[in-house]
PDB file of C-alpha atoms and ligand atoms in Angstrom:
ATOM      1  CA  UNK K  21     -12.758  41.586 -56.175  1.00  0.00           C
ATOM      2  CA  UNK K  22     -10.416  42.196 -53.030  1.00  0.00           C
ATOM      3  CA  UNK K  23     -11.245  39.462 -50.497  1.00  0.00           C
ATOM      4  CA  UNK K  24     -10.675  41.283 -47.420  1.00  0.00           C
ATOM      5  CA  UNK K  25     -13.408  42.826 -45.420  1.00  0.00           C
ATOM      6  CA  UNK K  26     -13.391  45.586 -43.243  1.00  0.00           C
ATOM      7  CA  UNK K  27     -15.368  46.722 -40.290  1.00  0.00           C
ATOM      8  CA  UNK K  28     -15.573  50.764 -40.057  1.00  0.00           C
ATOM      9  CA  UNK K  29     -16.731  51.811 -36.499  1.00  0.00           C
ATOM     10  CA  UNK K  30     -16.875  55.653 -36.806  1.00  0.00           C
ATOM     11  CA  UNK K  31     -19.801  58.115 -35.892  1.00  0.00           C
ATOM     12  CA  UNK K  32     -18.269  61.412 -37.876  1.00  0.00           C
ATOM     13  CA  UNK K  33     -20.397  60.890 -40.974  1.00  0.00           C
ATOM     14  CA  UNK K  34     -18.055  62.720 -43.170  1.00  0.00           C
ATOM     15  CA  UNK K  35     -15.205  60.424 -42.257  1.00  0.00           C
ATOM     16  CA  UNK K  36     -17.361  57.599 -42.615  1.00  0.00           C
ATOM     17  CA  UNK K  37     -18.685  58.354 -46.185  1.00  0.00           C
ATOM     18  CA  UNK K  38     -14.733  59.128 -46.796  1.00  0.00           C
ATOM     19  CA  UNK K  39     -13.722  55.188 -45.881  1.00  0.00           C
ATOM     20  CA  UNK K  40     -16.629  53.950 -47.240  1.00  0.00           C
ATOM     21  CA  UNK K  41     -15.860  55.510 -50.804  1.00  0.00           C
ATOM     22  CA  UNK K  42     -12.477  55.124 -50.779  1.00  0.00           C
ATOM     23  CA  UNK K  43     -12.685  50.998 -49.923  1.00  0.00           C
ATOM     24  CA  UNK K  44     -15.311  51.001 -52.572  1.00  0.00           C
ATOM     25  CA  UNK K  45     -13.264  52.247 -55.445  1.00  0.00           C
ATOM     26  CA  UNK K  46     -10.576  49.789 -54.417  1.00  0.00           C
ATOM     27  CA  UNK K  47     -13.191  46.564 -54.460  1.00  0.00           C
ATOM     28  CA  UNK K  48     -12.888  46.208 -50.828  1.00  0.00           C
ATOM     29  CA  UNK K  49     -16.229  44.417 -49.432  1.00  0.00           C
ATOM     30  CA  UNK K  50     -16.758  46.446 -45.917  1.00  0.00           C
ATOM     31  CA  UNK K  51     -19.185  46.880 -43.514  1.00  0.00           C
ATOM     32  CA  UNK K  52     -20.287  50.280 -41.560  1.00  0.00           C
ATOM     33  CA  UNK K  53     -21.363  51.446 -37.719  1.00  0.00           C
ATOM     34  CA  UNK K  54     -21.836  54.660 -36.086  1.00  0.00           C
ATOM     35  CA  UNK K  55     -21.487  53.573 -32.757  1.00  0.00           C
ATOM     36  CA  UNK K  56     -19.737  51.286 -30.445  1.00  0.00           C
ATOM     37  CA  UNK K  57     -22.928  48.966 -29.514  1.00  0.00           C
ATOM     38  CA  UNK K  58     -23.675  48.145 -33.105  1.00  0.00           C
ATOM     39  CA  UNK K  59     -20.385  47.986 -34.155  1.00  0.00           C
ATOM     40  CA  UNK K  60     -19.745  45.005 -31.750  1.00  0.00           C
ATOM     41  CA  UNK K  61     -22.550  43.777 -33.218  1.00  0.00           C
ATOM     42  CA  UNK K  62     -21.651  43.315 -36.518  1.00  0.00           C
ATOM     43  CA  UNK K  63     -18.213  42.365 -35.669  1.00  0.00           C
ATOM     44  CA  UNK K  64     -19.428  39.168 -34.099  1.00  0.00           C
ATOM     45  CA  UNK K  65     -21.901  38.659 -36.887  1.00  0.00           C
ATOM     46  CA  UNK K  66     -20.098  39.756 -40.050  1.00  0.00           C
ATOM     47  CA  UNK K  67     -16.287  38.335 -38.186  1.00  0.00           C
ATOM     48  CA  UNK K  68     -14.582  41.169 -40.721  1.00  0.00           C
ATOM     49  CA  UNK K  69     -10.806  40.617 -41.535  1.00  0.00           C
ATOM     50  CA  UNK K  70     -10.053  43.906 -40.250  1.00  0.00           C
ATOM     51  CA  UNK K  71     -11.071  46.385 -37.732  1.00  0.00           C
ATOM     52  CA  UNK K  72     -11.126  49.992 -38.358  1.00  0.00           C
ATOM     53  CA  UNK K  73     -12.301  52.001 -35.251  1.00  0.00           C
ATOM     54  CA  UNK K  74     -13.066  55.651 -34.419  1.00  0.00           C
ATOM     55  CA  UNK K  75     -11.540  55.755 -30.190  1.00  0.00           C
ATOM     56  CA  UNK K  76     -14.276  58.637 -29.504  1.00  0.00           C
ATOM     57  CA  UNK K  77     -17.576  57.253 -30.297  1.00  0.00           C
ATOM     58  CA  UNK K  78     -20.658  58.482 -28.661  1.00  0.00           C
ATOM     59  CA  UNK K  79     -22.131  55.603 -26.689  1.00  0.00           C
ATOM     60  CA  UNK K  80     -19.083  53.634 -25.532  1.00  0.00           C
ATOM     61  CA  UNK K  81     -15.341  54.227 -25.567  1.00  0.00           C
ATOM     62  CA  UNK K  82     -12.997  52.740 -28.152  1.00  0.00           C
ATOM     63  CA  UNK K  83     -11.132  50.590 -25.288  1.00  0.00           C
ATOM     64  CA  UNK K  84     -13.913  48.881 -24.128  1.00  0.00           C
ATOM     65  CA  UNK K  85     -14.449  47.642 -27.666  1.00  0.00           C
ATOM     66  CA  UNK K  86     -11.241  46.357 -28.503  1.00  0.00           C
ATOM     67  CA  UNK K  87     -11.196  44.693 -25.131  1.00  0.00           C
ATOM     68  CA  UNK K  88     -14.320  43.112 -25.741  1.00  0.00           C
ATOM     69  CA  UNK K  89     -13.307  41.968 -29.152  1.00  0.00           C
ATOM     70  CA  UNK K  90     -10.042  40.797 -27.745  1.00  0.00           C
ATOM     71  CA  UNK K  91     -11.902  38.540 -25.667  1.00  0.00           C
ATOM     72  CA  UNK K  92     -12.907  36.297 -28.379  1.00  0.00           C
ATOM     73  CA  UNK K  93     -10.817  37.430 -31.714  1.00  0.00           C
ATOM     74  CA  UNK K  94      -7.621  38.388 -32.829  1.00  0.00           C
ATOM     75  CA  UNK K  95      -8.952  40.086 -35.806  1.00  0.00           C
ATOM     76  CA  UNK K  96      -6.343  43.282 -36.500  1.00  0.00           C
ATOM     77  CA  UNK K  97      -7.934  46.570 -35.108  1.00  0.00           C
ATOM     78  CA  UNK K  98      -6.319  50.125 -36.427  1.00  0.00           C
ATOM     79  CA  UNK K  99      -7.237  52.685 -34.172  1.00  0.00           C
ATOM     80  CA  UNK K 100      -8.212  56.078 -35.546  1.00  0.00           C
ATOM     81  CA  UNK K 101      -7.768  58.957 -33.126  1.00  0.00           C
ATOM     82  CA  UNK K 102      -7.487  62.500 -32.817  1.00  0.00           C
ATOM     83  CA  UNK K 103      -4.455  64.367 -32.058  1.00  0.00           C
ATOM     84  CA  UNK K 104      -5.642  65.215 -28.863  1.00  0.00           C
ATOM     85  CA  UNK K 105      -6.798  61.632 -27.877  1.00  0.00           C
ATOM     86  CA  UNK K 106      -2.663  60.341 -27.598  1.00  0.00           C
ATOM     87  CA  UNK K 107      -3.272  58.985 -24.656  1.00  0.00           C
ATOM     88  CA  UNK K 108      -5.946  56.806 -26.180  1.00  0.00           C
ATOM     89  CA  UNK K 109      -3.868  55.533 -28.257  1.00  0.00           C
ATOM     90  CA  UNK K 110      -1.311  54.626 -26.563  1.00  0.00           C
ATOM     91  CA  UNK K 111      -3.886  52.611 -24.273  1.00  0.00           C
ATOM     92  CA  UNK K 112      -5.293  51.440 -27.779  1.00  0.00           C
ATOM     93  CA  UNK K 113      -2.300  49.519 -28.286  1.00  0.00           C
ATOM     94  CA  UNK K 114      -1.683  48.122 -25.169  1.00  0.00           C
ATOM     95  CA  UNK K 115      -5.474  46.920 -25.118  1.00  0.00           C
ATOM     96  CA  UNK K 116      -4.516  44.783 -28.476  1.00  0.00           C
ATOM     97  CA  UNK K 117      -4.906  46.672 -30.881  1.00  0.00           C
ATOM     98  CA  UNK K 118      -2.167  46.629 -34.481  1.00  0.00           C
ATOM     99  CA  UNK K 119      -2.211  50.036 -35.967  1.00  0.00           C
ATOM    100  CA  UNK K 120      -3.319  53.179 -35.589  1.00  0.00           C
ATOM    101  CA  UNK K 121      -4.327  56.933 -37.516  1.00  0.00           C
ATOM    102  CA  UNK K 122      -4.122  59.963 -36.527  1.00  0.00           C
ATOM    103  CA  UNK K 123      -6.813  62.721 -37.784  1.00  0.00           C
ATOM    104  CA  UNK K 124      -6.718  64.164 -40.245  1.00  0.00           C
ATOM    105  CA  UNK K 125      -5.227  61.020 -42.737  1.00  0.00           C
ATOM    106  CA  UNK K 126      -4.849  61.004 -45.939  1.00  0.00           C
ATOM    107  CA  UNK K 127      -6.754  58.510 -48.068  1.00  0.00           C
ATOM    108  CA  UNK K 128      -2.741  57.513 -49.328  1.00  0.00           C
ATOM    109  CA  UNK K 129      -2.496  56.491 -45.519  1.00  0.00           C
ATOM    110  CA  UNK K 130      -5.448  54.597 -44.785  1.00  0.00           C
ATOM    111  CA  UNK K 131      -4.883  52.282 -47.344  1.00  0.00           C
ATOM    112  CA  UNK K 132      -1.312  51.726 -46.733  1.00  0.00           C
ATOM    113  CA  UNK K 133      -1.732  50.725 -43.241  1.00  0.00           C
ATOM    114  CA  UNK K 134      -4.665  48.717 -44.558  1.00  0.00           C
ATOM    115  CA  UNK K 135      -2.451  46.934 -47.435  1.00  0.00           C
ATOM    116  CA  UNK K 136       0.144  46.647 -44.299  1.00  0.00           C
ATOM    117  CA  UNK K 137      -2.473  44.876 -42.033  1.00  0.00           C
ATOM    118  CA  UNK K 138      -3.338  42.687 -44.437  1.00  0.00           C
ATOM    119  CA  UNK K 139      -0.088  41.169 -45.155  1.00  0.00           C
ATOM    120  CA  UNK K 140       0.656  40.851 -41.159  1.00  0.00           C
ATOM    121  CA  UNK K 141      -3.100  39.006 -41.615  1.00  0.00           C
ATOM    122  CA  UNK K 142      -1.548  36.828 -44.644  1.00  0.00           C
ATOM    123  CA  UNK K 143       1.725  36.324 -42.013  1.00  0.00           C
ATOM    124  CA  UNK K 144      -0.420  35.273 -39.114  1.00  0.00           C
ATOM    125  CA  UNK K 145      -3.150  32.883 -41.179  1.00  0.00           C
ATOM    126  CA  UNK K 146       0.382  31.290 -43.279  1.00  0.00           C
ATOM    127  CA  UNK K 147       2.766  31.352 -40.033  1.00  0.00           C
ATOM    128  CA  UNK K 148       0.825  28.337 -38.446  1.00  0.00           C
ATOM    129  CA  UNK K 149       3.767  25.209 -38.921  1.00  0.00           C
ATOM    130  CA  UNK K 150       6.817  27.619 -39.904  1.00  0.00           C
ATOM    131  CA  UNK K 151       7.696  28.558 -36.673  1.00  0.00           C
ATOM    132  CA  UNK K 152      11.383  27.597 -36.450  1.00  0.00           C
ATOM    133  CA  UNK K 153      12.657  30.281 -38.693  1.00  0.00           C
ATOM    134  CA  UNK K 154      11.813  34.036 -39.538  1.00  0.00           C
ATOM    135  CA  UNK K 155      12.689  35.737 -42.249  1.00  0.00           C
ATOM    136  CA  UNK K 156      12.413  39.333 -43.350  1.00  0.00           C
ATOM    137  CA  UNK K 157      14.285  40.860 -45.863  1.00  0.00           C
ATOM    138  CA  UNK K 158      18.118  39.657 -45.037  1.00  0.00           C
ATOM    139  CA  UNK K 159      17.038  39.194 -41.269  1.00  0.00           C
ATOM    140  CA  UNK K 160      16.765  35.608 -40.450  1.00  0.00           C
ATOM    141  CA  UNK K 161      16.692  34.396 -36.739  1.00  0.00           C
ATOM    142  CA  UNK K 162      16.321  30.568 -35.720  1.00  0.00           C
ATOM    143  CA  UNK K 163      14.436  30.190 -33.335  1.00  0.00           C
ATOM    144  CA  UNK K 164      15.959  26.715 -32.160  1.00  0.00           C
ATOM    145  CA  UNK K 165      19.101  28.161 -32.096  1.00  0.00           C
ATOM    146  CA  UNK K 166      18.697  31.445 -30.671  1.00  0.00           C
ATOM    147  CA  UNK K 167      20.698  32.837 -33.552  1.00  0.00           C
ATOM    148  CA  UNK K 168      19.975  35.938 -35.440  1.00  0.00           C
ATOM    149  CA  UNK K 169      21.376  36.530 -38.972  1.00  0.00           C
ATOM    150  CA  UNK K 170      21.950  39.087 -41.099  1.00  0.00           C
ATOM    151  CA  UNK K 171      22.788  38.525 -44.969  1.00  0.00           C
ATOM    152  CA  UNK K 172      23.652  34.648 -43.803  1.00  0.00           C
ATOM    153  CA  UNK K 173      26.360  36.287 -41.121  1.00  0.00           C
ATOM    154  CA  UNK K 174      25.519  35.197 -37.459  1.00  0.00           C
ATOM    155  CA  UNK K 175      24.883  38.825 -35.491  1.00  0.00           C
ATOM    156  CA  UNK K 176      26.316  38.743 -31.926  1.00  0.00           C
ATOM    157  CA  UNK K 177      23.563  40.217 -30.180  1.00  0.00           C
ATOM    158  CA  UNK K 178      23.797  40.362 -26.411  1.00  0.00           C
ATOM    159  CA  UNK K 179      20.791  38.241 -24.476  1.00  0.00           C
ATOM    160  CA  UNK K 180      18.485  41.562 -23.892  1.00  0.00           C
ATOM    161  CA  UNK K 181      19.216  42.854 -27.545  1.00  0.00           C
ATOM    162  CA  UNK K 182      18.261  38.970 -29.141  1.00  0.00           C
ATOM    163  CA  UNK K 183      15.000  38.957 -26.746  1.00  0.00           C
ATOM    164  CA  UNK K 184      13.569  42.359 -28.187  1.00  0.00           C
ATOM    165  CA  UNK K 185      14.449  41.321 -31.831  1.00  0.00           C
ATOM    166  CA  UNK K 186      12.178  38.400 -31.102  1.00  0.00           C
ATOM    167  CA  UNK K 187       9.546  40.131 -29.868  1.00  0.00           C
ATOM    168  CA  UNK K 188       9.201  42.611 -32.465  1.00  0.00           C
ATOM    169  CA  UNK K 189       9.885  40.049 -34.797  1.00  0.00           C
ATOM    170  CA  UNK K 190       6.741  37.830 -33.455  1.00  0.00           C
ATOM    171  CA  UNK K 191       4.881  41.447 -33.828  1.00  0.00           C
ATOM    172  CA  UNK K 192       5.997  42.246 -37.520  1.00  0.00           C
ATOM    173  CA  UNK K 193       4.013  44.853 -38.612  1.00  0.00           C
ATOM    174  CA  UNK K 194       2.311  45.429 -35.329  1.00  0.00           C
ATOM    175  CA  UNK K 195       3.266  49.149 -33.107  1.00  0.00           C
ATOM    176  CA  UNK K 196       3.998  48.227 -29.685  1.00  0.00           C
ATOM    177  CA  UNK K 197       3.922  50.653 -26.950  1.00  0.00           C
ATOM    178  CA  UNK K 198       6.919  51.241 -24.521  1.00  0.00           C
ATOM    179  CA  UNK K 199       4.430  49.520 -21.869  1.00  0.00           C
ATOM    180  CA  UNK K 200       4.305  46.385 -23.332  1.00  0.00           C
ATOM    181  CA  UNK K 201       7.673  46.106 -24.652  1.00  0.00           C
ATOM    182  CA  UNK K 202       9.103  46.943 -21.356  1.00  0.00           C
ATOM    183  CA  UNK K 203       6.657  44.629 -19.255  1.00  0.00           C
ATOM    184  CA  UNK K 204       7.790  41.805 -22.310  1.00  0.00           C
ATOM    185  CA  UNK K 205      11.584  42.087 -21.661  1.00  0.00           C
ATOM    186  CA  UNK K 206      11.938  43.040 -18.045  1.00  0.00           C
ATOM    187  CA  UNK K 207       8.569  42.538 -16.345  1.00  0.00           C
ATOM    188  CA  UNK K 208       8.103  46.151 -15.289  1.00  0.00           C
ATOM    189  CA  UNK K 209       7.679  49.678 -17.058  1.00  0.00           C
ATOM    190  CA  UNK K 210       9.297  52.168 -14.867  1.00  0.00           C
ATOM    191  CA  UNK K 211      10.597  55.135 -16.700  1.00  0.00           C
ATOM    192  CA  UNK K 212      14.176  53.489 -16.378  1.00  0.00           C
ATOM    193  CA  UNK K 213      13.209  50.433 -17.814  1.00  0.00           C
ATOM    194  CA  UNK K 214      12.241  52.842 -21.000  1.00  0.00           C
ATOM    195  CA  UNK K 215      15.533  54.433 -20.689  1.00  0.00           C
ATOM    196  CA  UNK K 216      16.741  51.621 -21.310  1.00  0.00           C
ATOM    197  CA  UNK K 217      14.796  49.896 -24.065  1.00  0.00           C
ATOM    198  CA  UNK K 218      15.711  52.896 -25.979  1.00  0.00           C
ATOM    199  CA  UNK K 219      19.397  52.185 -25.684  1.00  0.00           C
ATOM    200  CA  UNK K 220      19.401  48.930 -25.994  1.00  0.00           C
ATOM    201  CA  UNK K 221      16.920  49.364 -29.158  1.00  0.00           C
ATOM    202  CA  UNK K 222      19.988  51.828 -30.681  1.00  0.00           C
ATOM    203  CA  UNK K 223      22.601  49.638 -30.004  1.00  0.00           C
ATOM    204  CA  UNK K 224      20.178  46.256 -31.939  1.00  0.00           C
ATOM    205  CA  UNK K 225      19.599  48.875 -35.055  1.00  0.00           C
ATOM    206  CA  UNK K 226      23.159  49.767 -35.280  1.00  0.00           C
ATOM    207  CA  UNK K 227      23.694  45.751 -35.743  1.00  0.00           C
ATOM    208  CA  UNK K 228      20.690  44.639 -37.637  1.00  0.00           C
ATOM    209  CA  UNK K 229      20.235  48.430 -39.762  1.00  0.00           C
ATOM    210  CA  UNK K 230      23.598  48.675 -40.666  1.00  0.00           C
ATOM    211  CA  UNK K 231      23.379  48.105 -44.772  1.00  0.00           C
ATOM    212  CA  UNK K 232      20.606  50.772 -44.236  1.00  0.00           C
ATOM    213  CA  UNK K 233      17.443  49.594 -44.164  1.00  0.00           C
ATOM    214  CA  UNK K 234      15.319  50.139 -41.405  1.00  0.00           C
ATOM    215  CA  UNK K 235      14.289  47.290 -40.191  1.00  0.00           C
ATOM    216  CA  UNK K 236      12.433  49.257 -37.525  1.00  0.00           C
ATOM    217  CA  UNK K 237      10.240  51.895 -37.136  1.00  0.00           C
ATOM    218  CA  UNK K 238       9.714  54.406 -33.749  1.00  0.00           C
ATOM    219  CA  UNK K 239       6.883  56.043 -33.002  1.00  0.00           C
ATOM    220  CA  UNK K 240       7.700  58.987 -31.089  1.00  0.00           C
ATOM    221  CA  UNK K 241       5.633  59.060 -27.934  1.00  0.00           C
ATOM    222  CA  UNK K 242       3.965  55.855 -28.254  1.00  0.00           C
ATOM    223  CA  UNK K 243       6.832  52.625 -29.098  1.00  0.00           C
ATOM    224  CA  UNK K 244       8.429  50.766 -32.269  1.00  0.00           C
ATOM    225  CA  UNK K 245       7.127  48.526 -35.233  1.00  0.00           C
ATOM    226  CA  UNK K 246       9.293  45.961 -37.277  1.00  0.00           C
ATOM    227  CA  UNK K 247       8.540  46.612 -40.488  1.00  0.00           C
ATOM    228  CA  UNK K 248       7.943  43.446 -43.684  1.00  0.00           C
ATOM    229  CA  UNK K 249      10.741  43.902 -45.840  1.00  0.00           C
ATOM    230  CA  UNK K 250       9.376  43.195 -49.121  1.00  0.00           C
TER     231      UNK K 250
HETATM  232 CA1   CA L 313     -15.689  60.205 -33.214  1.00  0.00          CA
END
């Protein structure tokens, strides 16, 4: 029996039944809502490992309920959205939430970016007393130090470039938007300052990426993800 439990907040029927069946033939315990009232209700009485939530449900809008279950919980929320709702999701992440889906998904996809938010849920609950170093793959940075490594070599990483490998690294496995990044490294999020993340985010891949693997993801539209390395 898979130990996780997930919360499905989604009024389209047909895409509920579709979760629902799929987490039951892989022996995930789950719980169900249509709308955004009694979702919220059994998140605070059920306190699911993760989140999954429809952005356009009838009574309230997706935002309100992540910010509402921000308020108390950090429990991982993927977003599910439709094409047209981008915006949404965008907002989405800012708002807190880890992940998101864009309709139409394949089953394939919904449970990788489940499997995916569990181990960043398995990171977070183990991550408590190891916070000097992080690992991933052949990515190491010390925190005391302020040194990054890759395969045991120190990477010379210039002061902006070290600050956004920490922050994504903090977030493994979590999108963040262009907002937040931005706002994180240089307390704004003009349309320069996004100019510029994506340069310097070039010039940190070409240092950290260079044995080819990608280390990070983009999103196009929305921001970047640091992937776990398994
Ligand atoms: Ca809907």
């Amino acid at each position: 029996m898979n130990k996780i439990s997930i919360l499905i907040i989604e009024d389209d029927q047909a895409i509920n039944n579709l979760i629902k069946t799929t987490l039951e033939t892989r022996d995930y315990k789950y719980f169900s809502a249509a709308n955004g009232l009694d979702g919220i209700l059994v998140a605070t009485s059920q306190n699911p490992d993760i989140i999954l939530l429809d952005l356009g449900l009838p009574d309230m809008d997706g935002n309100e309920i992540i910010k509402k279950i921000r308020s108390y919980s950090n429990t991982p929320i993927i977003v599910i959205s439709a094409r047209s709702e981008d915006r949404d999701k965008v907002e989405a992440l800012d708002n807190g939430a880890d992940d998101y889906l864009t309709k139409p998904f394949s089953v394939d996809e919904l449970l990788a970016r489940i499997r995916s938010t569990s181990r960043r849920l398995a990171y977070m609950q183990g991550s408590t007393s190891s916070n000097r170093i992080f690992e991933n793959g052949r990515l190491k940075i010390d925190y005391v130090s302020s040194v990054a490594y890759l395969n045991e070599e120190e990477l010379h990483l210039t002061p902006i470039e070290y600050k956004l490998l920490n922050l994504l690294a903090k977030n493994v496995g979590k999108v963040l938007t262009y907002t937040y990044i931005t706002k994180e490294i240089w307390g704004s999020s003009w349309d320069s300052d996004i100019a510029s993340l994506r340069v310097f985010m070039a010039t940190l891949r070409k240092k950290i990426e260079k044995d080819g693997v990608n280390y990070i993801q983009t999103h196009v539209g929305v921001g970047y993800r640091m992937l776990r390395i398994e």
